[in-house]
Each structure stands twice: as structure tokens, then as C-alpha cells.
Short mmCIF file of C-alpha atoms and ligand atoms in Angstrom, two decimals:
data_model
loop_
_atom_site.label_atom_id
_atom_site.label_comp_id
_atom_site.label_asym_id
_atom_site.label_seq_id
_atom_site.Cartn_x
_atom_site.Cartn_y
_atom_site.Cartn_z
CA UNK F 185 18.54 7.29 -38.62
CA UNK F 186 17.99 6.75 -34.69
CA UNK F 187 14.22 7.82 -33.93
CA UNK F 188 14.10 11.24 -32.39
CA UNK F 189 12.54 14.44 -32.81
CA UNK F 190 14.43 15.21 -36.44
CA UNK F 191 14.13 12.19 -37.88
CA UNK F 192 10.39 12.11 -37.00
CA UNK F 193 9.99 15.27 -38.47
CA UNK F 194 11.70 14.29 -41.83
CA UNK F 195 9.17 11.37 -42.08
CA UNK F 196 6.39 13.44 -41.56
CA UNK F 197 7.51 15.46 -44.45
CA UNK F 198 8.39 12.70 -46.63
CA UNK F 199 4.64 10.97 -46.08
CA UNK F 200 2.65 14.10 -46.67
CA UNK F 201 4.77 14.78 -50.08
CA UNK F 202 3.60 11.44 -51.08
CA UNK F 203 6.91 9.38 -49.93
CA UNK F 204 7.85 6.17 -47.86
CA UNK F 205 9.32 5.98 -44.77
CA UNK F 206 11.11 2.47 -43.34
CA UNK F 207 10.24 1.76 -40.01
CA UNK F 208 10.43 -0.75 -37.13
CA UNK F 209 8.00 -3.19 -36.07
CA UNK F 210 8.25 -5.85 -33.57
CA UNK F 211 7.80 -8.38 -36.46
CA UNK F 212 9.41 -7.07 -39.06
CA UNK F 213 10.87 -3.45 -41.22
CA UNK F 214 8.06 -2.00 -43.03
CA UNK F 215 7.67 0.37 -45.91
CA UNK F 216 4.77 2.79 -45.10
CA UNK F 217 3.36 6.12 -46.89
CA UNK F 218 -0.04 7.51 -46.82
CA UNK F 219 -2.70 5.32 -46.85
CA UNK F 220 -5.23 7.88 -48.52
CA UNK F 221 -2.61 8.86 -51.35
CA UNK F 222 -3.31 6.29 -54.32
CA UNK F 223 0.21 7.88 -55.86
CA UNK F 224 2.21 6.91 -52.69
CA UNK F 225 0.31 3.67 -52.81
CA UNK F 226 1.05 3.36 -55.84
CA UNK F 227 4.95 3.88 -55.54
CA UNK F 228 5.42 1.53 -52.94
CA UNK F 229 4.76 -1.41 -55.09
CA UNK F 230 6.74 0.24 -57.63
CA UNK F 231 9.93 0.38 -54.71
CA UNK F 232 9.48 -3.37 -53.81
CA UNK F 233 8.36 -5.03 -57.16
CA UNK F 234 5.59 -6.11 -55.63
CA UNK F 235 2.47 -7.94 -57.83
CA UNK F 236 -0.02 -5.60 -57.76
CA UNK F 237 -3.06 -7.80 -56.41
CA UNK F 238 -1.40 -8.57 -53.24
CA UNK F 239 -2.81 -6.09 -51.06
CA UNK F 240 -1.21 -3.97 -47.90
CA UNK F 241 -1.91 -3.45 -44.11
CA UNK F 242 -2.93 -0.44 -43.06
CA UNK F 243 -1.12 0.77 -40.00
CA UNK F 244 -2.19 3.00 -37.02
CA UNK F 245 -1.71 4.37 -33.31
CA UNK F 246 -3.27 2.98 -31.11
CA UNK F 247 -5.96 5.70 -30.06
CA UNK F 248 -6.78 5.65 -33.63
CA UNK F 249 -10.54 5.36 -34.19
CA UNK F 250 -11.03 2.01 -36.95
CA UNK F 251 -14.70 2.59 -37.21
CA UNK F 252 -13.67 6.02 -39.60
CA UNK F 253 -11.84 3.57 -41.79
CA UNK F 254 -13.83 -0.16 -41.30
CA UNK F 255 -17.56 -1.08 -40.63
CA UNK F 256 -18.99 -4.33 -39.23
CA UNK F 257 -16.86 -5.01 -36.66
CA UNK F 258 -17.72 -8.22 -34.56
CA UNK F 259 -17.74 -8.48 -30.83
CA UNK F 260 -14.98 -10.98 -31.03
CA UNK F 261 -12.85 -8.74 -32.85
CA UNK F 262 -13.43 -6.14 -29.95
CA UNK F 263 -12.38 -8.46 -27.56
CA UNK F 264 -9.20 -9.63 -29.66
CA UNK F 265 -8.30 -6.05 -29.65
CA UNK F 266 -8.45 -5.78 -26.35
CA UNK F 267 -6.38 -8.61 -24.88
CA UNK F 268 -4.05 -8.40 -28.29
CA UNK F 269 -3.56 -4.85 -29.32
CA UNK F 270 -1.01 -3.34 -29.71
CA UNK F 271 0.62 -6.49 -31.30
CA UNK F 272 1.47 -8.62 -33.91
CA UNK F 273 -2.13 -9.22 -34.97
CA UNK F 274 -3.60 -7.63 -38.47
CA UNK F 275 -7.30 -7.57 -38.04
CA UNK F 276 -9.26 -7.79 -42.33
CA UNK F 277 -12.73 -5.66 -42.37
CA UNK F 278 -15.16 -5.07 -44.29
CA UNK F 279 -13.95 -1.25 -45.77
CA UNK F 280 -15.47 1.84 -45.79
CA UNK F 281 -13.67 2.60 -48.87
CA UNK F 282 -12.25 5.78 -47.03
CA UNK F 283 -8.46 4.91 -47.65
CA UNK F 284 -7.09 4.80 -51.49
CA UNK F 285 -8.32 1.55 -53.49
CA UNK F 286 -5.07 0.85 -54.57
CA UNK F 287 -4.09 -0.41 -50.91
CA UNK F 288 -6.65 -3.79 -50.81
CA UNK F 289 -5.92 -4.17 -54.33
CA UNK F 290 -10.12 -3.81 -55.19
CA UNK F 291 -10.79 -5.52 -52.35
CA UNK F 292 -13.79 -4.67 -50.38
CA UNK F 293 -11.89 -5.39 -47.18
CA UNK F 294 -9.49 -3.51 -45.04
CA UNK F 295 -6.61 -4.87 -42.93
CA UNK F 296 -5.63 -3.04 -39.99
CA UNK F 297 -2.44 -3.14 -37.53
CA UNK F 298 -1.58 -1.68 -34.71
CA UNK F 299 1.68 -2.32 -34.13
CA UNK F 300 3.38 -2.28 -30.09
CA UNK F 301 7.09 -1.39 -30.82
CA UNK F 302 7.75 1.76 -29.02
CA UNK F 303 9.02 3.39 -32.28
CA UNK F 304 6.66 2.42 -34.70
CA UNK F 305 3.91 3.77 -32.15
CA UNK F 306 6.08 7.26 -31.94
CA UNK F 307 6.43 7.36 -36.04
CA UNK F 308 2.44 6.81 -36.27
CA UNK F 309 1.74 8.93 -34.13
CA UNK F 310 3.82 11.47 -35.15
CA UNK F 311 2.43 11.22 -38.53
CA UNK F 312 -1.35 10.87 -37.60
CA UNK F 313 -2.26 9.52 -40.49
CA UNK F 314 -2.95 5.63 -41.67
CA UNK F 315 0.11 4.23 -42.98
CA UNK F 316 0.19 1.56 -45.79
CA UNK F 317 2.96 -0.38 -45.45
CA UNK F 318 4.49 -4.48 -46.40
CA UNK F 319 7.56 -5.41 -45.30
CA UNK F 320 10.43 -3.57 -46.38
CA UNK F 321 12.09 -5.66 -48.32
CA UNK F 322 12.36 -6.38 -52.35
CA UNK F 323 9.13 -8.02 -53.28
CA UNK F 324 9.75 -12.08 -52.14
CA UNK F 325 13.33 -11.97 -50.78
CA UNK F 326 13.40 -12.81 -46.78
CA UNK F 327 11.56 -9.72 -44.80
CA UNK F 328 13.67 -7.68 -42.85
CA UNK F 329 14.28 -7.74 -39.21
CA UNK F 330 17.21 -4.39 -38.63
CA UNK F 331 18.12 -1.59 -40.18
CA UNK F 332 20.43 -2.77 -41.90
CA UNK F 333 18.63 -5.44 -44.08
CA UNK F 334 16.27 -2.78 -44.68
CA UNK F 335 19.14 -0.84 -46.48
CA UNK F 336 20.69 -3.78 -48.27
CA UNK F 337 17.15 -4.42 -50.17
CA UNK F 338 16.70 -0.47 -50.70
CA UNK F 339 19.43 1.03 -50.89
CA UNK F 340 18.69 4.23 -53.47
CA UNK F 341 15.09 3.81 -53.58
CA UNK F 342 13.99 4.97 -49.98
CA UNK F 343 14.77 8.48 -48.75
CA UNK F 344 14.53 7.21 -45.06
CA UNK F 345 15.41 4.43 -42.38
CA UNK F 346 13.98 4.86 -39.26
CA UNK F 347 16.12 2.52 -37.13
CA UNK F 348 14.91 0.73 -34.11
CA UNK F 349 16.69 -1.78 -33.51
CA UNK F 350 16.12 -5.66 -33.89
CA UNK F 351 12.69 -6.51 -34.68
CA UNK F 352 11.88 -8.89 -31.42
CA UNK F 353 9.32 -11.05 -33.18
CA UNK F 354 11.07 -12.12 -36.07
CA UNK F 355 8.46 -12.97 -38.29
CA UNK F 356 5.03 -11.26 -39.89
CA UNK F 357 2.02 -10.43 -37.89
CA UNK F 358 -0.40 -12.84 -37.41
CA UNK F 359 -3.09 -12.11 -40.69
CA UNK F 360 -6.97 -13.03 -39.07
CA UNK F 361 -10.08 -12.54 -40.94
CA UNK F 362 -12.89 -10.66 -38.73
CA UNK F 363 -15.87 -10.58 -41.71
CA UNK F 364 -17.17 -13.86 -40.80
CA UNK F 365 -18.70 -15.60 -38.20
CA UNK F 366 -15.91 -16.98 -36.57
CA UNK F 367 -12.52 -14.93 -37.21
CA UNK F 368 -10.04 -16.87 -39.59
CA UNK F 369 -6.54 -17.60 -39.75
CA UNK F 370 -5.10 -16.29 -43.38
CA UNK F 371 -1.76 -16.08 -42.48
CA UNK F 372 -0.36 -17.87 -39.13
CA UNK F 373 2.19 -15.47 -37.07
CA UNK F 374 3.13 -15.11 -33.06
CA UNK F 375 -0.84 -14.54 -32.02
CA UNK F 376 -1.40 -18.10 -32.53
CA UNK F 377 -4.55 -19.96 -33.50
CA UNK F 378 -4.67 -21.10 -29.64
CA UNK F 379 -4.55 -17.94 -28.57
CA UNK F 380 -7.11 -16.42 -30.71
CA UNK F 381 -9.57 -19.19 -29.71
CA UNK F 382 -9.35 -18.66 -26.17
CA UNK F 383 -10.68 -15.13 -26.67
CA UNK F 384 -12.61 -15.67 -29.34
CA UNK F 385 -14.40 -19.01 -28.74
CA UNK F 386 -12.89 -20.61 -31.83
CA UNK F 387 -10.88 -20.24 -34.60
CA UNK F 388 -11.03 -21.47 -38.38
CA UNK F 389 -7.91 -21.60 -40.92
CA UNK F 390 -7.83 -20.67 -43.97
CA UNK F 391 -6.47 -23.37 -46.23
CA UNK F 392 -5.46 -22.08 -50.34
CA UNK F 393 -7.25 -24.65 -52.75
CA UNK F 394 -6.27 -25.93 -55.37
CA UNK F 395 -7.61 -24.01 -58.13
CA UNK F 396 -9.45 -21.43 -56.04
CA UNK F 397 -8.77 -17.39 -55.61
CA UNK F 398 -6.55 -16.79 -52.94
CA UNK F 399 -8.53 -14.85 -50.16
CA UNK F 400 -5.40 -13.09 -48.79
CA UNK F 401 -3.23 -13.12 -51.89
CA UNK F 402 0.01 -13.16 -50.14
CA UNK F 403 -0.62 -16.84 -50.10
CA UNK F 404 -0.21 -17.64 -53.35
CA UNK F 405 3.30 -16.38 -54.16
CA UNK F 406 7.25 -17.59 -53.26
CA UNK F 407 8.32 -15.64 -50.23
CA UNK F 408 10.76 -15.60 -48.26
CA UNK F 409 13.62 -16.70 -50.19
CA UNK F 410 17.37 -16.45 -49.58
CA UNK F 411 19.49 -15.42 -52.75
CA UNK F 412 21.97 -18.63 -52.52
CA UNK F 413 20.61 -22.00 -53.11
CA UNK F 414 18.44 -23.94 -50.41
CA UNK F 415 17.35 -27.44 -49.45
CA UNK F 416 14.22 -28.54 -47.28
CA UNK F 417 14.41 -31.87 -44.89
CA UNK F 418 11.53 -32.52 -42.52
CA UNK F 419 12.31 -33.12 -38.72
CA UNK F 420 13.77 -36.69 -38.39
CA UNK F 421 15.57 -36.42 -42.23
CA UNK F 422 19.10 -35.53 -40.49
CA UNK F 423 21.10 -38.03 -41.43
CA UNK F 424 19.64 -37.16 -45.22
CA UNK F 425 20.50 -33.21 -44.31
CA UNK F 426 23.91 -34.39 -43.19
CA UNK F 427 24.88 -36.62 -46.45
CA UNK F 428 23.65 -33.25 -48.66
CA UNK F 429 26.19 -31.25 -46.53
CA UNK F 430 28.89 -33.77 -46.64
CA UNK F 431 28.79 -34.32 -50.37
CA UNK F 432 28.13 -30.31 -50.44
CA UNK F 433 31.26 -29.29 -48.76
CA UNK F 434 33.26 -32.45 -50.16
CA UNK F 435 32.49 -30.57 -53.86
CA UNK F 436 33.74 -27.01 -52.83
CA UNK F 437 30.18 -25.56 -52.36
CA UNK F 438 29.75 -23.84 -48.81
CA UNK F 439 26.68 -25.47 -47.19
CA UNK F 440 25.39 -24.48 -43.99
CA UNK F 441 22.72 -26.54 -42.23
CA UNK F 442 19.91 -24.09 -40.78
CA UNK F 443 18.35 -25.76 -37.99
CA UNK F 444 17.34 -25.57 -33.95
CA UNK F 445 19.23 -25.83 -31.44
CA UNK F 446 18.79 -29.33 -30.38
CA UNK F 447 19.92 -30.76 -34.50
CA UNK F 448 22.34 -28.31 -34.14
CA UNK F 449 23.57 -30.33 -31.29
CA UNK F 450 23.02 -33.49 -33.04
CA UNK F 451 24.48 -32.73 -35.72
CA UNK F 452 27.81 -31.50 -34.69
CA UNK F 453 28.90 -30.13 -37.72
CA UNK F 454 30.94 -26.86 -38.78
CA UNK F 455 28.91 -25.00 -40.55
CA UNK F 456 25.40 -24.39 -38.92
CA UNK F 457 23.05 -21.31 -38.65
CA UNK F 458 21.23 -21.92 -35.19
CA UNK F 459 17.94 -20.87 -35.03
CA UNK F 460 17.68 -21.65 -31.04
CA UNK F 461 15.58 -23.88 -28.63
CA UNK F 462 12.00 -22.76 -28.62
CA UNK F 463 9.26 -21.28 -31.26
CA UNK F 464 9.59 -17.84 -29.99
CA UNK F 465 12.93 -17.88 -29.90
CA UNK F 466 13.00 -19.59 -33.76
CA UNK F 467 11.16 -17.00 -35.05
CA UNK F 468 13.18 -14.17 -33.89
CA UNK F 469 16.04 -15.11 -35.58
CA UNK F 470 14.33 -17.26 -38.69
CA UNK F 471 15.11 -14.03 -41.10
CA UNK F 472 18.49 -12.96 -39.21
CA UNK F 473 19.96 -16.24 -39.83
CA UNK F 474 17.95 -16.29 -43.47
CA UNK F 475 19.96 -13.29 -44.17
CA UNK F 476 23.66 -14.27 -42.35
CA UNK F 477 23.34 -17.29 -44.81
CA UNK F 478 22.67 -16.09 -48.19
CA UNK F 479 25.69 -14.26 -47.40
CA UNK F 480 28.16 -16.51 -46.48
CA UNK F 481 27.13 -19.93 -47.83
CA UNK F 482 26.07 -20.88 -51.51
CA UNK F 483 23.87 -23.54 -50.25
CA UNK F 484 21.40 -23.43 -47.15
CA UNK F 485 19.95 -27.07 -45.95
CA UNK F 486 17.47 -26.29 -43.59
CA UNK F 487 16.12 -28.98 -41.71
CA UNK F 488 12.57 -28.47 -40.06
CA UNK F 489 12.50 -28.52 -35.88
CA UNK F 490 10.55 -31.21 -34.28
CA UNK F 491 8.45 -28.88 -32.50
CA UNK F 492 5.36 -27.82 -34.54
CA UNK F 493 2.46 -26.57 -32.21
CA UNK F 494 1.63 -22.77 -31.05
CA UNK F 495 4.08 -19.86 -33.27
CA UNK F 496 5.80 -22.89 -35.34
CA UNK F 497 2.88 -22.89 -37.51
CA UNK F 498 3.84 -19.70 -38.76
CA UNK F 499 7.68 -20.36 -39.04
CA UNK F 500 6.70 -23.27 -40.66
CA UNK F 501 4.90 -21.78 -43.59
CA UNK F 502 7.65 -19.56 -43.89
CA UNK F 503 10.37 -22.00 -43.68
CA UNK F 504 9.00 -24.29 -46.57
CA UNK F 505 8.23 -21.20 -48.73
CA UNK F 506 12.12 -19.79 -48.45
CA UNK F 507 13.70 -23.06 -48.85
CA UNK F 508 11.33 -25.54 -50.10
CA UNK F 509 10.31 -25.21 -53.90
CA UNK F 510 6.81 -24.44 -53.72
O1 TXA V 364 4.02 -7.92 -39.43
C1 TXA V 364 3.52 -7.51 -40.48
O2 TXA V 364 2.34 -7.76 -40.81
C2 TXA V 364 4.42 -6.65 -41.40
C3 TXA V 364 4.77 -5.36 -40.68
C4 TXA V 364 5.52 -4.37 -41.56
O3 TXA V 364 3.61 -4.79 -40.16
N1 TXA V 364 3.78 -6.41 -42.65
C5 TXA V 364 3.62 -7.36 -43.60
O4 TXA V 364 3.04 -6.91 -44.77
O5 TXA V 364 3.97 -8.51 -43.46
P1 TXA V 364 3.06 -7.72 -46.13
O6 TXA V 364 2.58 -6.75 -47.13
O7 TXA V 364 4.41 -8.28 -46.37
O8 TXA V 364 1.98 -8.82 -45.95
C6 TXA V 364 0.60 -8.49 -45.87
C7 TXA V 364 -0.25 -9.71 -45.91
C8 TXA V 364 -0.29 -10.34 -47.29
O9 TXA V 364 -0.27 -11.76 -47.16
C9 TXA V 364 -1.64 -9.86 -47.84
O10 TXA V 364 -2.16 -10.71 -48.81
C10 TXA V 364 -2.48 -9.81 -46.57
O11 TXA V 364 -1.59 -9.36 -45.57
N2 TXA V 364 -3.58 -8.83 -46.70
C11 TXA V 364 -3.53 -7.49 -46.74
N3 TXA V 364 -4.75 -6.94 -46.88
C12 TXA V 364 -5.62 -7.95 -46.94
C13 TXA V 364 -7.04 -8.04 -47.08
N4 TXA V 364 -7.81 -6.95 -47.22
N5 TXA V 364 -7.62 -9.27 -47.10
C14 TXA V 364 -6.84 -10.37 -46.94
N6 TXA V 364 -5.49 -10.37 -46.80
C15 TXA V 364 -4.89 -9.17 -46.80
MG1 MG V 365 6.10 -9.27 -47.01
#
């Protein structure tokens, strides 16, 4: 449903009787109910088949008061609010245990969004409570960035869509650490580790050992994926991508090559899902094109773009984790 005044009023209804709501971001689609209700917690991990020590973010409007729901917070992470809130940046604090357990999973930390898409900031405020919410898809198929892939994945199991349109940013919020020192990176997105230093002073990343407990648990599982088949070349492998498509085709399997731009251009070939010229623009349509090829190719041969700096960090980790095997 559009967002107006009747569908808001059907997802306030549907959160306070425990329920989940879809609803646009500017990243992705996410799945939200009430973030104090252990039940509707609960039942959102039941909708997406999600392992349950993989914890959510909590999201609010912005006027929202944090210090009701976190403690500690540093005078960085005041000053990353400022110059990045509303926006794709989830801020992890130390929790005053206020909202239901069940959302960090037993952690003793909280993370908290505040998203800027015009919608989602209508929806929470509408609702005025914390929302829990993931992404809205099944638990580690490619997030979704309309309405439509929101339905595809949960179809049956949600009572409503909230549709808003394309979600700009194409992939997750950026995930940043604020109980330390020195906020860390767990999970790279379109706030970029440049970005956060500049305000900040500095900025660590958080790299998964081998061996060790995952400090955002997200980390540790295959995400991502399309439903068809996929290949992984790094930039500069082309000519490998293109003898895998070749032979591919040549068989009677339908490959597509999933690539920027600039391949794209090199590669001069039929079948190609375009991703576009620069990391902004990459990670808009990462998931859109994701999602256009599972449909209409059995085989996906992404090759990775030579740029790598700034936001293709984060489409990096989550190219390699839908269509490398990881
Ligand atoms: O852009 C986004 O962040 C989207 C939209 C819907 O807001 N949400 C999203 O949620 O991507 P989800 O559940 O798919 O990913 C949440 C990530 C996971 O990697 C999880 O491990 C991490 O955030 N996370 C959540 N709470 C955490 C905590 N207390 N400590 C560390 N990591 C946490
Ligand atoms: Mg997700």
C-alpha cells in the first residue's frame, strides 16, 4: 500500500497487536514490530528464518530520545549523529536493557537507526514506538530494495507493505560500534570508514577471526545470495569471466555477466546486468540487478569493478558473499 493516512493507521494497529509491518528505507525494505514485545520479536525471526543469535536494529524518529533506551554514549558518537543522522548509519550501545532481550540476541548492546527516507520517518513516527526490524527479506536471500521484492520473499506471511518506492541506497546501513574508544566498523555500508574518521578522529574495522565469536553476528553467515547459480572473478579476470559465459551459453545455460559499467563496455556481450559507473551508483542497483538475474538467468558471473575505495567496501563484502562461496 502507498503511505498515507490509512495505511499508517493499519500499521499502527498491526504493531501494537504484536505484528510486522514492511517498510521503506533508503537502504533497504525492512520488517519492523515492536521493539519492547519479546512475542513480536520473536515472530519476526520466525517470518524470515532467521538464526536466532543474529541480532536486530532498533529503529526510531528522529526526535526520539536514545538515552531512554542506551547509556554511555561517547562524544564522538554525538557528533556522528549530528553530521550523519538521519541516515544510513546504525550506531551499537551499551543497553539499558529497556527494549525486549530477544532483539540483541543476549547481547548487552543496543543498535540504533534512524533512518532519513521520508516514509520510514512518517511510519515511525506514526507509530511512536522503537521498531525492531532486518531487512525484509527471507533470512540470506538478496535484501530487498521495492515493494515488490518485499512481496516476492513474503508473500502470505506479512499482513502489510508499506510501499515507498525504490530504496535510493541500495545496500544496508553502515553497522559502527560506539562502546569503545574509537567507534568501529562491523559492517561497511554508504557512511564510509572515511567519512566516519573525519568526524570522529579515526576509525577501526572490525575484522571476523578465524576461530573467534563474531562481534556483530551478521558476519558470520551466507548473505546475500541469488537463487540461480553464481560465479565470482576479481577485477582484471575478464577474459576468465568471458570464457565461463561463452562455454555457459555454448551449453544451453543462460549466463549473464553482472558487472560495471566500464566491463560492461569491455565486454560487449549479450547478456549483462549493469551495475553502472560509480560506487554510489553500484550500490543502488547491486540488489535490483541481484534480483532481475536470479530471474532470468540460471547462472550469474559477476565480475568485481576496479574501483574499491569509499562505499565499494561495502558492495564488496556483499558481492563476494552473494556470489562467491564463502
Ligand atoms: O540498512 C539497514 O541496516 C537495514 C534497514 C532495514 O534498516 N537493516 C538491516 O538489518 O540490514 P539486518 O538485520 O539485515 O542486519 C543487522 C546487522 C546484522 O549484521 C547484525 O549482526 C548487526 O546489524 N547487529 C544488530 N545488533 C547488533 C549489536 N547489538 N551488536 C553488533 N551488531 C549488531
Ligand atoms: Mg539482512
Amino acid at each position: 500500500m502507498p503511505v498515507n493516512e490509512q495505511s499508517l493507521g493499519l500499521a499502527k494497529e498491526i504493531v501494537k497487536c504484536g505484528g510486522a509491518v514492511a517498510f521503506p528505507t533508503e537502504t533497504v525494505y525492512g520488517l519492523g514490530a515492536n521493539a519492547f514485545e519479546t512475542a513480536a520479536v520473536e515472530n519476526i525471526f520466525k517470518i524470515k528464518g532467521r538464526p536466532n543469535d543474529n541480532p536486530l536494529i532498533v529503529h526510531i524518529h528522529k526526535d526520539y530520545d536514545i538515552s531512554s533506551l542506551v547509556s554511555d554514549i561517547p562524544p564522538y558518537a554525538k557528533k556522528l549523529a549530528k553530521a550523519y543522522l538521519p541516515g544510513p548509519l546504525t550506531m551499537v550501545y551499551k543497553s539499558r536493557g529497556k527494549v525486549s532481550s530477544a532483539v540483541s540476541c543476549g547481547l548487552d548492546t543496543l543498535a540504533i537507526r534512524v533512518p532519513s527516507h521520508k516514509d520510514a520517518q512518517r511510519f515511525l513516527k506514526y507509530i511512536n514506538l522503537p521498531i525492531a526490524a532486518p531487512s525484509a527479506n527471507i533470512s540470506k536471500h538478496v535484501s530487498p530494495v521495492t515493494a515488490e521484492h518485499v512481496y516476492s520473499d513474503l508473500n502470505g506471511k506479512v499482513a502489510l507493505i508499506l510501499d515507498g518506492g525504490k530504496s535510493e541506497g541500495g545496500i544496508e546501513s553502515t553497522v559502527l560500534d560506539c562502546t569503545g574508544e574509537i567507534p568501529v566498523i562491523l559492517r561497511s555500508g554508504l557512511i564510509t570508514r572515511e567519512m566516519i574518521a573525519e568526524v570522529a578522529g579515526d576509525c577501526g574495522e572490525y575484522v571476523l577471526k578465524d576461530g573467534e565469536k563474531a562481534k556483530s553476528p551478521g558476519m558470520k553467515y551466507k548473505h546475500y545470495s541469488p537463487k540461480c547459480k553464481t560465479m565470482f572473478f576479481v577485477a582484471g579476470e575478464l577474459d576468465k569471466a568471458l570464457f565461463e559465459y561463452e562455454k555457459s551459453n555454448r551449453e544451453g545455460v543462460c549466463a549473464y555477466l553482472l558487472c560495471d559499467d566500464e566491463t560492461a563496455k569491455a565486454a560487449a556481450v549479450k547478456n549483462v546486468l549493469n551495475l553502472g559507473k560509480n560506487g554510489e551508483e553500484i550500490a543502488s542497483n547491486l540488489y535490483l540487478k541481484l534480483r532481475e538475474g536470479e530471474n532470468k538467468a540460471q547462472l550469474i558471473i559477476a565480475v568485481a569493478p576496479k574501483e574499491q575505495g569509499g562505499v565499494m567496501k561495502g558492495v564488496m563484502n556483499r558481492l563476494t558473499k552473494a556470489c562467491k562461496d564463502v
